Amino acid sequence: MKNTVTILAALLFLFTSTQIKAQYEVQSFDTLFHTQVGAGAFYTEYENPGVPLKIQVVEFDLNQSGLEIRSIAANNKLAGGYEKTSDMRHELEDENTFVVAGVNGDFYGTSGRPTNVQIVDGQMLRTPISRDIIAIDDSFKPWITRGTSFSGQVTGDGFTAPINNINGARGANEIVAYNSFYGSSTGTNEFGTEVALQLQGEVKVNQPAQYVVTRIEENVGNMSLGSDDLILAAHGSATSNFEGLNVDDEISIQINLNPFENAIIEAVGGNGQFLKDGEVIETWAEWHPRTAAGFSADTTKLYFMVVDGRQSASRGMTTGQMGIFMQSIGAANAVNLDGGGSSTMLVQDEVMNNPSDGNGERSVANALFVTLPYSADGEIERVRLRTNKTKVFLTKTTQLKVLGFDADHRFSQIPTEEVEFTVDEELGSISSGGVFTGSMNAGTGYIYMNYNEFADSTLITVLDAGSINLSPSNVALDTTMTFTPVYTVYDELGYEQTVTRNNIDWSVTNPGLGNIDDEGNYTPIAAGTNGIVGSYSNVSDTTWAEVQEIAGYIIIDDFSNIENWTFTTENLHVDSVSIHSLDEDALEVRFSYPPSNSEPHIHLQKNNAIDGVPSFSNVVYSTDGNNYVMTVDIETNSDGRFRMNPERHANSTEPEVMHFTFEKDKVTGINSSNFYFPFTYEAISLRLPKNTTDEAAEGYFRVYELGVSYSETPVSIDDEKERETPEKIELSQNYPNPFNPTTQISFSLPAAENVSLNVFDVLGRKVATLVESRLGAGNHTYRFDAENLSSGIYLYQLKTGKSTLSRKMMLIK
């Protein structure tokens, strides 16, 4: 079955790549910058804004005299922490050699230890695992393979013994070789023999190297490396191989990287050869920033490649897409190195790509470089003008750089203050620091530079606005509200661009209905529908704002017909729930559920449009008397979903009004924070209590009416008693009582009053203030949360200018 899945995945990739192959071939990319950076070495920047992608490539001629491919370990240690690729290059440079380019190398684990084998200047740092590697032989010819293995042996006068590991833990009856990349000493215990060796000549993997014995220690352990080149540490029965060995004896050591037969002097690991013998292989089908190394079929060309990712200018690639691109530039074999935030393209001393972490170049475990001989005197022989972006949006900027190259194509950056720049004023302007700023005129032209007797130019395009989108497309307001539309500006290529609010031209279609300021804040002054227009350059869009004169209470659904109501469940089997209509025009939900530690949910669903700007939502309900939590989900016309939360449990056995407030601070955003009217009712949700008994729990819930109130008093038209003005000041008993941990406290005012409502403990200490303001006539209810209080009796006191009333309540936890 596994093989079948693998074959199907491969066929799917081949079909997909056939459909979109051209999108990832070099012919679909714009060349942003191209220049020679060494003898036989050329650097190129590519861009495909339609994907979008930005890619950096260095191509090397491997027949170039003096060219070497080298690897470096961070801080010259197997597990020596981390180091930037740009810092590692210094290990390879001197007055006669310079680094042409480099890329970060293998994936790594704790303390910067590379995941796979690494070989530096013929010395193996660690043994391989079953992942792909790129290896370099002693003629600087690259190889990519998987399934490598380690073997080794030491040969002396009268003995030959296997070497079991390199720079690893010494096991029982084993011989392990330690070199300077491991550290200053072996870290072994005293049970064994250790032999320090000095190299005679050169060392290469897969070839014997000659050593002279400088020290021998028996039953000491943790031998220091000192100035020696290698230590052989033997344990147990393996120590017998060294019994006749003396200082100044010569021995031969061969470390092998199988199945290679030729001498290997450099190697780093990777994860996924995605181009093999000219065939593209998808090994990692996720878009990421990536680093790769590859070569042509005849191994005359070497390629370093980095693709940026996780950013608006470049999304990254899959390994298969990277294979299509590298195949199109001439590679036949290529391997994926450690990409992601580690992706680094170094050309000489400059990081050319844009790492995705936001903090610049990341420190890594190892890196791969190409070096060339250097003999020039540094005298500038040519210059090149380079810009970070060849396309900029209206009024946006890009940094210009001028590079001066000597006879060996080694470059240095010329201070922009010393360069004369010119550009058509209609297109933009250039600061003394070499920053180009586009004008409000879209177009294409050239930026020119002059430095001493040198001159160069580069093409620059100022992109026009392609569209502006305002949202929401329509909104309901009242004359007390201010509305600020959300906007997004796109350039002519379809990419989102940042434009500040005060650079948008804001206007309204009917100034008599409302005002708008320079930031796009609209304030209505009269009923009607007004268009809010946002314009930038030559594009505009309109949001329609409507003020409706709606008052009183409107019934959204009286449940006389429940045909369009449906339900879903959570933590509850759907067959355990039924809904049906009652004679008194109500929807009844009946349910049963087994013992469980989870809280079941039932969601009653039906789309009910709400006009205008209501203040409250009312749900008339009754229950079997159990403590249920009822919530209401509402949705904007752009699918922004919000949850209206209750102030108390739904547990009344007689029809009762539950109020929900349409205020941003009193709802929970489920998938959006853009709270605006109009809304649509989406669901009435019921959370059932956990069933902690040993038997199935049963119950019912009834809904009689769903309505909205456009006044400041949240009442139903059927609740006449609640709408009447109270005749005197009354303080009701809290409900529920006893409670845990929340309860509702209600009181009535016959006229507007300055009111304070406080809670005290039995010692008279104030523990909470629920109200301290002037309230209008009517009935008022406030929620008291005693989550942070201990069980006991508390007093709540209502104080007005005319009277003081108090009652007791009990908190039980």
GROMACS .gro file of C-alpha atoms in nm, residues 414-726:
model
  313
  414ILE     CA    1   3.146   5.280  -0.348
  415PRO     CA    2   2.999   5.540  -0.108
  416THR     CA    3   2.685   5.678  -0.270
  417GLU     CA    4   2.784   6.029  -0.159
  418GLU     CA    5   3.070   6.009  -0.409
  419VAL     CA    6   2.841   5.909  -0.697
  420GLU     CA    7   2.638   6.138  -0.922
  421PHE     CA    8   2.287   6.001  -0.988
  422THR     CA    9   2.034   6.131  -1.239
  423VAL     CA   10   1.677   6.028  -1.319
  424ASP     CA   11   1.381   6.181  -1.500
  425GLU     CA   12   1.206   6.407  -1.246
  426GLU     CA   13   0.869   6.283  -1.370
  427LEU     CA   14   0.968   5.936  -1.252
  428GLY     CA   15   1.112   6.020  -0.910
  429SER     CA   16   1.407   6.161  -0.718
  430ILE     CA   17   1.734   6.034  -0.565
  431SER     CA   18   1.874   6.145  -0.229
  432SER     CA   19   2.242   6.204  -0.154
  433GLY     CA   20   2.239   5.866   0.021
  434GLY     CA   21   2.136   5.691  -0.302
  435VAL     CA   22   1.770   5.632  -0.213
  436PHE     CA   23   1.534   5.647  -0.510
  437THR     CA   24   1.179   5.766  -0.429
  438GLY     CA   25   0.911   5.715  -0.691
  439SER     CA   26   0.679   5.999  -0.781
  440MET     CA   27   0.300   5.983  -0.822
  441ASN     CA   28   0.357   5.929  -1.195
  442ALA     CA   29   0.377   5.567  -1.304
  443GLY     CA   30   0.621   5.477  -1.578
  444THR     CA   31   0.952   5.316  -1.676
  445GLY     CA   32   1.287   5.482  -1.727
  446TYR     CA   33   1.656   5.469  -1.641
  447ILE     CA   34   1.860   5.571  -1.339
  448TYR     CA   35   2.206   5.687  -1.446
  449MET     CA   36   2.524   5.707  -1.238
  450ASN     CA   37   2.868   5.859  -1.287
  451TYR     CA   38   3.172   5.790  -1.074
  452ASN     CA   39   3.505   5.934  -1.191
  453GLU     CA   40   3.541   5.806  -1.547
  454PHE     CA   41   3.290   5.522  -1.495
  455ALA     CA   42   2.921   5.522  -1.581
  456ASP     CA   43   2.634   5.273  -1.564
  457SER     CA   44   2.254   5.267  -1.564
  458THR     CA   45   1.968   5.049  -1.449
  459LEU     CA   46   1.605   5.024  -1.551
  460ILE     CA   47   1.347   5.136  -1.294
  461THR     CA   48   0.968   5.103  -1.306
  462VAL     CA   49   0.724   5.302  -1.093
  463LEU     CA   50   0.411   5.089  -1.063
  464ASP     CA   51   0.068   5.250  -1.073
  465ALA     CA   52  -0.222   5.163  -0.846
  466GLY     CA   53  -0.429   4.878  -0.985
  467SER     CA   54  -0.724   4.887  -0.745
  468ILE     CA   55  -0.843   4.996  -0.402
  469ASN     CA   56  -1.094   4.788  -0.207
  470LEU     CA   57  -1.305   4.930   0.075
  471SER     CA   58  -1.484   4.708   0.322
  472PRO     CA   59  -1.744   4.639   0.429
  473SER     CA   60  -1.934   4.702   0.105
  474ASN     CA   61  -2.224   4.843   0.308
  475VAL     CA   62  -2.277   4.935   0.669
  476ALA     CA   63  -2.568   5.036   0.892
  477LEU     CA   64  -2.520   5.333   1.127
  478ASP     CA   65  -2.709   5.573   1.348
  479THR     CA   66  -2.633   5.940   1.392
  480THR     CA   67  -2.438   5.879   1.716
  481MET     CA   68  -2.179   5.657   1.548
  482THR     CA   69  -1.855   5.718   1.358
  483PHE     CA   70  -1.751   5.467   1.094
  484THR     CA   71  -1.402   5.411   0.950
  485PRO     CA   72  -1.387   5.177   0.648
  486VAL     CA   73  -1.107   4.925   0.605
  487TYR     CA   74  -0.912   4.970   0.281
  488THR     CA   75  -0.653   4.777   0.080
  489VAL     CA   76  -0.453   4.919  -0.210
  490TYR     CA   77  -0.309   4.694  -0.483
  491ASP     CA   78  -0.055   4.787  -0.749
  492GLU     CA   79  -0.099   4.719  -1.119
  493LEU     CA   80   0.061   4.375  -1.078
  494GLY     CA   81  -0.193   4.281  -0.813
  495TYR     CA   82   0.030   4.307  -0.506
  496GLU     CA   83  -0.092   4.468  -0.185
  497GLN     CA   84   0.081   4.797  -0.107
  498THR     CA   85   0.095   5.008   0.209
  499VAL     CA   86  -0.064   5.353   0.181
  500THR     CA   87  -0.136   5.566   0.488
  501ARG     CA   88  -0.495   5.673   0.552
  502ASN     CA   89  -0.424   6.043   0.506
  503ASN     CA   90  -0.282   5.973   0.157
  504ILE     CA   91  -0.616   5.833   0.046
  505ASP     CA   92  -0.854   6.092  -0.096
  506TRP     CA   93  -1.176   6.055   0.103
  507SER     CA   94  -1.514   6.196  -0.004
  508VAL     CA   95  -1.888   6.126   0.021
  509THR     CA   96  -2.152   6.119  -0.251
  510ASN     CA   97  -2.401   6.323  -0.046
  511PRO     CA   98  -2.242   6.578   0.193
  512GLY     CA   99  -2.589   6.657   0.329
  513LEU     CA  100  -2.608   6.314   0.495
  514GLY     CA  101  -2.270   6.307   0.665
  515ASN     CA  102  -1.912   6.433   0.698
  516ILE     CA  103  -1.580   6.261   0.636
  517ASP     CA  104  -1.234   6.374   0.753
  518ASP     CA  105  -0.886   6.327   0.603
  519GLU     CA  106  -0.844   5.992   0.783
  520GLY     CA  107  -1.163   5.846   0.635
  521ASN     CA  108  -1.371   5.874   0.954
  522TYR     CA  109  -1.737   5.917   0.852
  523THR     CA  110  -1.999   6.073   1.080
  524PRO     CA  111  -2.364   6.063   0.964
  525ILE     CA  112  -2.588   6.361   1.034
  526ALA     CA  113  -2.918   6.250   0.878
  527ALA     CA  114  -3.107   5.940   0.770
  528GLY     CA  115  -3.037   5.807   0.421
  529THR     CA  116  -2.778   5.615   0.218
  530ASN     CA  117  -2.443   5.782   0.154
  531GLY     CA  118  -2.148   5.661  -0.048
  532ILE     CA  119  -1.804   5.677   0.120
  533VAL     CA  120  -1.545   5.703  -0.158
  534GLY     CA  121  -1.176   5.623  -0.120
  535SER     CA  122  -0.947   5.720  -0.412
  536TYR     CA  123  -0.576   5.676  -0.476
  537SER     CA  124  -0.404   5.768  -0.801
  538ASN     CA  125  -0.651   5.668  -1.073
  539VAL     CA  126  -0.851   5.405  -0.878
  540SER     CA  127  -1.139   5.431  -0.632
  541ASP     CA  128  -1.397   5.224  -0.449
  542THR     CA  129  -1.715   5.297  -0.254
  543THR     CA  130  -1.866   5.174   0.070
  544TRP     CA  131  -2.236   5.251   0.124
  545ALA     CA  132  -2.341   5.375   0.468
  546GLU     CA  133  -2.710   5.366   0.555
  547VAL     CA  134  -2.884   5.540   0.845
  548GLN     CA  135  -3.231   5.397   0.904
  549GLU     CA  136  -3.490   5.552   1.134
  550ILE     CA  137  -3.596   5.238   1.318
  551ALA     CA  138  -3.740   5.255   1.668
  552GLY     CA  139  -3.912   5.029   1.921
  553TYR     CA  140  -3.904   4.651   1.918
  554ILE     CA  141  -3.914   4.417   1.615
  555ILE     CA  142  -3.983   4.044   1.632
  556ILE     CA  143  -3.735   3.858   1.413
  557ASP     CA  144  -3.896   3.515   1.459
  558ASP     CA  145  -4.203   3.411   1.663
  559PHE     CA  146  -4.142   3.039   1.595
  560SER     CA  147  -4.487   2.988   1.448
  561ASN     CA  148  -4.302   2.804   1.171
  562ILE     CA  149  -3.982   2.617   1.257
  563GLU     CA  150  -3.938   2.459   0.915
  564ASN     CA  151  -3.608   2.639   0.833
  565TRP     CA  152  -3.446   2.581   1.172
  566THR     CA  153  -3.171   2.318   1.183
  567PHE     CA  154  -2.926   2.212   1.451
  568THR     CA  155  -2.575   2.075   1.500
  569THR     CA  156  -2.410   1.933   1.812
  570GLU     CA  157  -2.074   1.915   1.989
  571ASN     CA  158  -1.981   1.637   2.236
  572LEU     CA  159  -2.331   1.500   2.179
  573HIS     CA  160  -2.458   1.249   1.925
  574VAL     CA  161  -2.701   1.413   1.684
  575ASP     CA  162  -2.950   1.129   1.733
  576SER     CA  163  -2.978   1.230   2.100
  577VAL     CA  164  -3.146   1.560   2.005
  578SER     CA  165  -3.482   1.641   1.848
  579ILE     CA  166  -3.659   1.968   1.771
  580HIS     CA  167  -4.030   2.017   1.716
  581SER     CA  168  -4.302   2.283   1.732
  582LEU     CA  169  -4.531   2.337   2.033
  583ASP     CA  170  -4.892   2.454   2.008
  584GLU     CA  171  -4.810   2.785   2.180
  585ASP     CA  172  -4.580   2.880   1.890
  586ALA     CA  173  -4.248   2.771   2.037
  587LEU     CA  174  -3.955   2.561   1.926
  588GLU     CA  175  -3.876   2.285   2.172
  589VAL     CA  176  -3.540   2.110   2.188
  590ARG     CA  177  -3.537   1.777   2.368
  591PHE     CA  178  -3.217   1.591   2.444
  592SER     CA  179  -3.058   1.312   2.645
  593TYR     CA  180  -2.689   1.242   2.700
  594PRO     CA  181  -2.482   0.987   2.887
  595PRO     CA  182  -2.242   1.051   3.179
  596SER     CA  183  -1.946   1.254   3.060
  597ASN     CA  184  -1.686   1.507   3.177
  598SER     CA  185  -1.739   1.717   2.864
  599GLU     CA  186  -2.004   1.986   2.817
  600PRO     CA  187  -2.239   1.911   2.524
  601HIS     CA  188  -2.346   2.194   2.292
  602ILE     CA  189  -2.656   2.229   2.073
  603HIS     CA  190  -2.657   2.495   1.801
  604LEU     CA  191  -2.994   2.603   1.659
  605GLN     CA  192  -2.926   2.755   1.317
  606LYS     CA  193  -3.120   2.983   1.084
  607ASN     CA  194  -3.022   3.300   0.898
  608ASN     CA  195  -3.232   3.595   1.016
  609ALA     CA  196  -3.141   3.940   0.880
  610ILE     CA  197  -3.134   4.236   1.122
  611ASP     CA  198  -3.184   4.585   0.984
  612GLY     CA  199  -3.033   4.906   1.118
  613VAL     CA  200  -2.854   4.948   1.448
  614PRO     CA  201  -3.035   4.770   1.733
  615SER     CA  202  -2.927   4.812   2.095
  616PHE     CA  203  -3.034   4.473   2.230
  617SER     CA  204  -3.131   4.126   2.122
  618ASN     CA  205  -3.408   3.952   2.317
  619VAL     CA  206  -3.464   3.579   2.337
  620VAL     CA  207  -3.782   3.459   2.513
  621TYR     CA  208  -3.719   3.108   2.647
  622SER     CA  209  -3.800   2.854   2.918
  623THR     CA  210  -3.627   2.540   3.041
  624ASP     CA  211  -3.671   2.236   3.258
  625GLY     CA  212  -3.505   2.433   3.540
  626ASN     CA  213  -3.146   2.317   3.488
  627ASN     CA  214  -2.860   2.566   3.454
  628TYR     CA  215  -2.795   2.617   3.081
  629VAL     CA  216  -2.575   2.875   2.910
  630MET     CA  217  -2.739   3.036   2.608
  631THR     CA  218  -2.537   3.238   2.355
  632VAL     CA  219  -2.628   3.401   2.024
  633ASP     CA  220  -2.400   3.403   1.718
  634ILE     CA  221  -2.429   3.692   1.473
  635GLU     CA  222  -2.248   3.757   1.145
  636THR     CA  223  -2.160   4.066   0.941
  637ASN     CA  224  -2.223   4.084   0.566
  638SER     CA  225  -1.853   4.002   0.508
  639ASP     CA  226  -1.869   3.681   0.717
  640GLY     CA  227  -1.725   3.830   1.034
  641ARG     CA  228  -1.870   3.614   1.312
  642PHE     CA  229  -1.929   3.726   1.673
  643ARG     CA  230  -2.080   3.566   1.985
  644MET     CA  231  -2.320   3.753   2.215
  645ASN     CA  232  -2.281   3.629   2.571
  646PRO     CA  233  -2.546   3.620   2.846
  647GLU     CA  234  -2.526   3.777   3.191
  648ARG     CA  235  -2.680   3.481   3.373
  649HIS     CA  236  -2.781   3.117   3.335
  650ALA     CA  237  -3.088   3.027   3.134
  651ASN     CA  238  -3.283   2.827   3.395
  652SER     CA  239  -3.633   2.975   3.419
  653THR     CA  240  -3.918   2.722   3.403
  654GLU     CA  241  -4.157   2.997   3.285
  655PRO     CA  242  -4.113   3.209   2.971
  656GLU     CA  243  -3.850   3.474   3.043
  657VAL     CA  244  -3.664   3.737   2.842
  658MET     CA  245  -3.287   3.697   2.809
  659HIS     CA  246  -3.117   4.017   2.690
  660PHE     CA  247  -2.800   4.036   2.477
  661THR     CA  248  -2.623   4.366   2.413
  662PHE     CA  249  -2.503   4.479   2.068
  663GLU     CA  250  -2.180   4.641   2.185
  664LYS     CA  251  -1.831   4.554   2.063
  665ASP     CA  252  -1.694   4.528   2.416
  666LYS     CA  253  -1.968   4.283   2.518
  667VAL     CA  254  -1.934   4.032   2.234
  668THR     CA  255  -1.663   3.781   2.149
  669GLY     CA  256  -1.507   3.793   1.803
  670ILE     CA  257  -1.494   3.440   1.665
  671ASN     CA  258  -1.314   3.504   1.335
  672SER     CA  259  -1.297   3.884   1.306
  673SER     CA  260  -1.245   4.205   1.502
  674ASN     CA  261  -1.424   4.430   1.251
  675PHE     CA  262  -1.751   4.485   1.438
  676TYR     CA  263  -2.009   4.680   1.236
  677PHE     CA  264  -2.375   4.669   1.140
  678PRO     CA  265  -2.587   4.523   0.983
  679PHE     CA  266  -2.580   4.171   1.130
  680THR     CA  267  -2.753   3.844   1.055
  681TYR     CA  268  -2.861   3.603   1.327
  682GLU     CA  269  -2.676   3.276   1.266
  683ALA     CA  270  -2.734   3.054   1.570
  684ILE     CA  271  -2.875   3.023   1.919
  685SER     CA  272  -2.638   2.797   2.109
  686LEU     CA  273  -2.707   2.603   2.426
  687ARG     CA  274  -2.432   2.467   2.651
  688LEU     CA  275  -2.553   2.180   2.868
  689PRO     CA  276  -2.397   2.108   3.208
  690LYS     CA  277  -2.164   1.811   3.249
  691ASN     CA  278  -2.343   1.488   3.336
  692THR     CA  279  -2.154   1.368   3.643
  693THR     CA  280  -2.417   1.111   3.744
  694ASP     CA  281  -2.421   0.741   3.662
  695GLU     CA  282  -2.732   0.768   3.442
  696ALA     CA  283  -2.833   0.945   3.123
  697ALA     CA  284  -2.941   1.307   3.167
  698GLU     CA  285  -3.254   1.435   2.995
  699GLY     CA  286  -3.397   1.781   2.946
  700TYR     CA  287  -3.565   2.034   2.722
  701PHE     CA  288  -3.526   2.393   2.615
  702ARG     CA  289  -3.794   2.610   2.453
  703VAL     CA  290  -3.762   2.928   2.247
  704TYR     CA  291  -4.074   3.146   2.200
  705GLU     CA  292  -3.947   3.464   2.042
  706LEU     CA  293  -3.636   3.621   1.888
  707GLY     CA  294  -3.637   3.999   1.860
  708VAL     CA  295  -3.433   4.318   1.865
  709SER     CA  296  -3.486   4.644   2.048
  710TYR     CA  297  -3.386   4.980   1.895
  711SER     CA  298  -3.433   5.171   2.221
  712GLU     CA  299  -3.225   5.200   2.536
  713THR     CA  300  -3.464   4.969   2.723
  714PRO     CA  301  -3.410   4.604   2.632
  715VAL     CA  302  -3.768   4.469   2.656
  716SER     CA  303  -4.005   4.250   2.459
  717ILE     CA  304  -4.339   4.396   2.351
  718ASP     CA  305  -4.507   4.104   2.526
  719ASP     CA  306  -4.340   4.187   2.855
  720GLU     CA  307  -4.578   4.471   2.953
  721LYS     CA  308  -4.501   4.445   3.320
  722GLU     CA  309  -4.130   4.498   3.259
  723ARG     CA  310  -4.199   4.800   3.037
  724GLU     CA  311  -4.407   4.983   3.303
  725THR     CA  312  -4.240   5.263   3.500
  726PRO     CA  313  -4.193   5.143   3.860
   0.00000   0.00000   0.00000
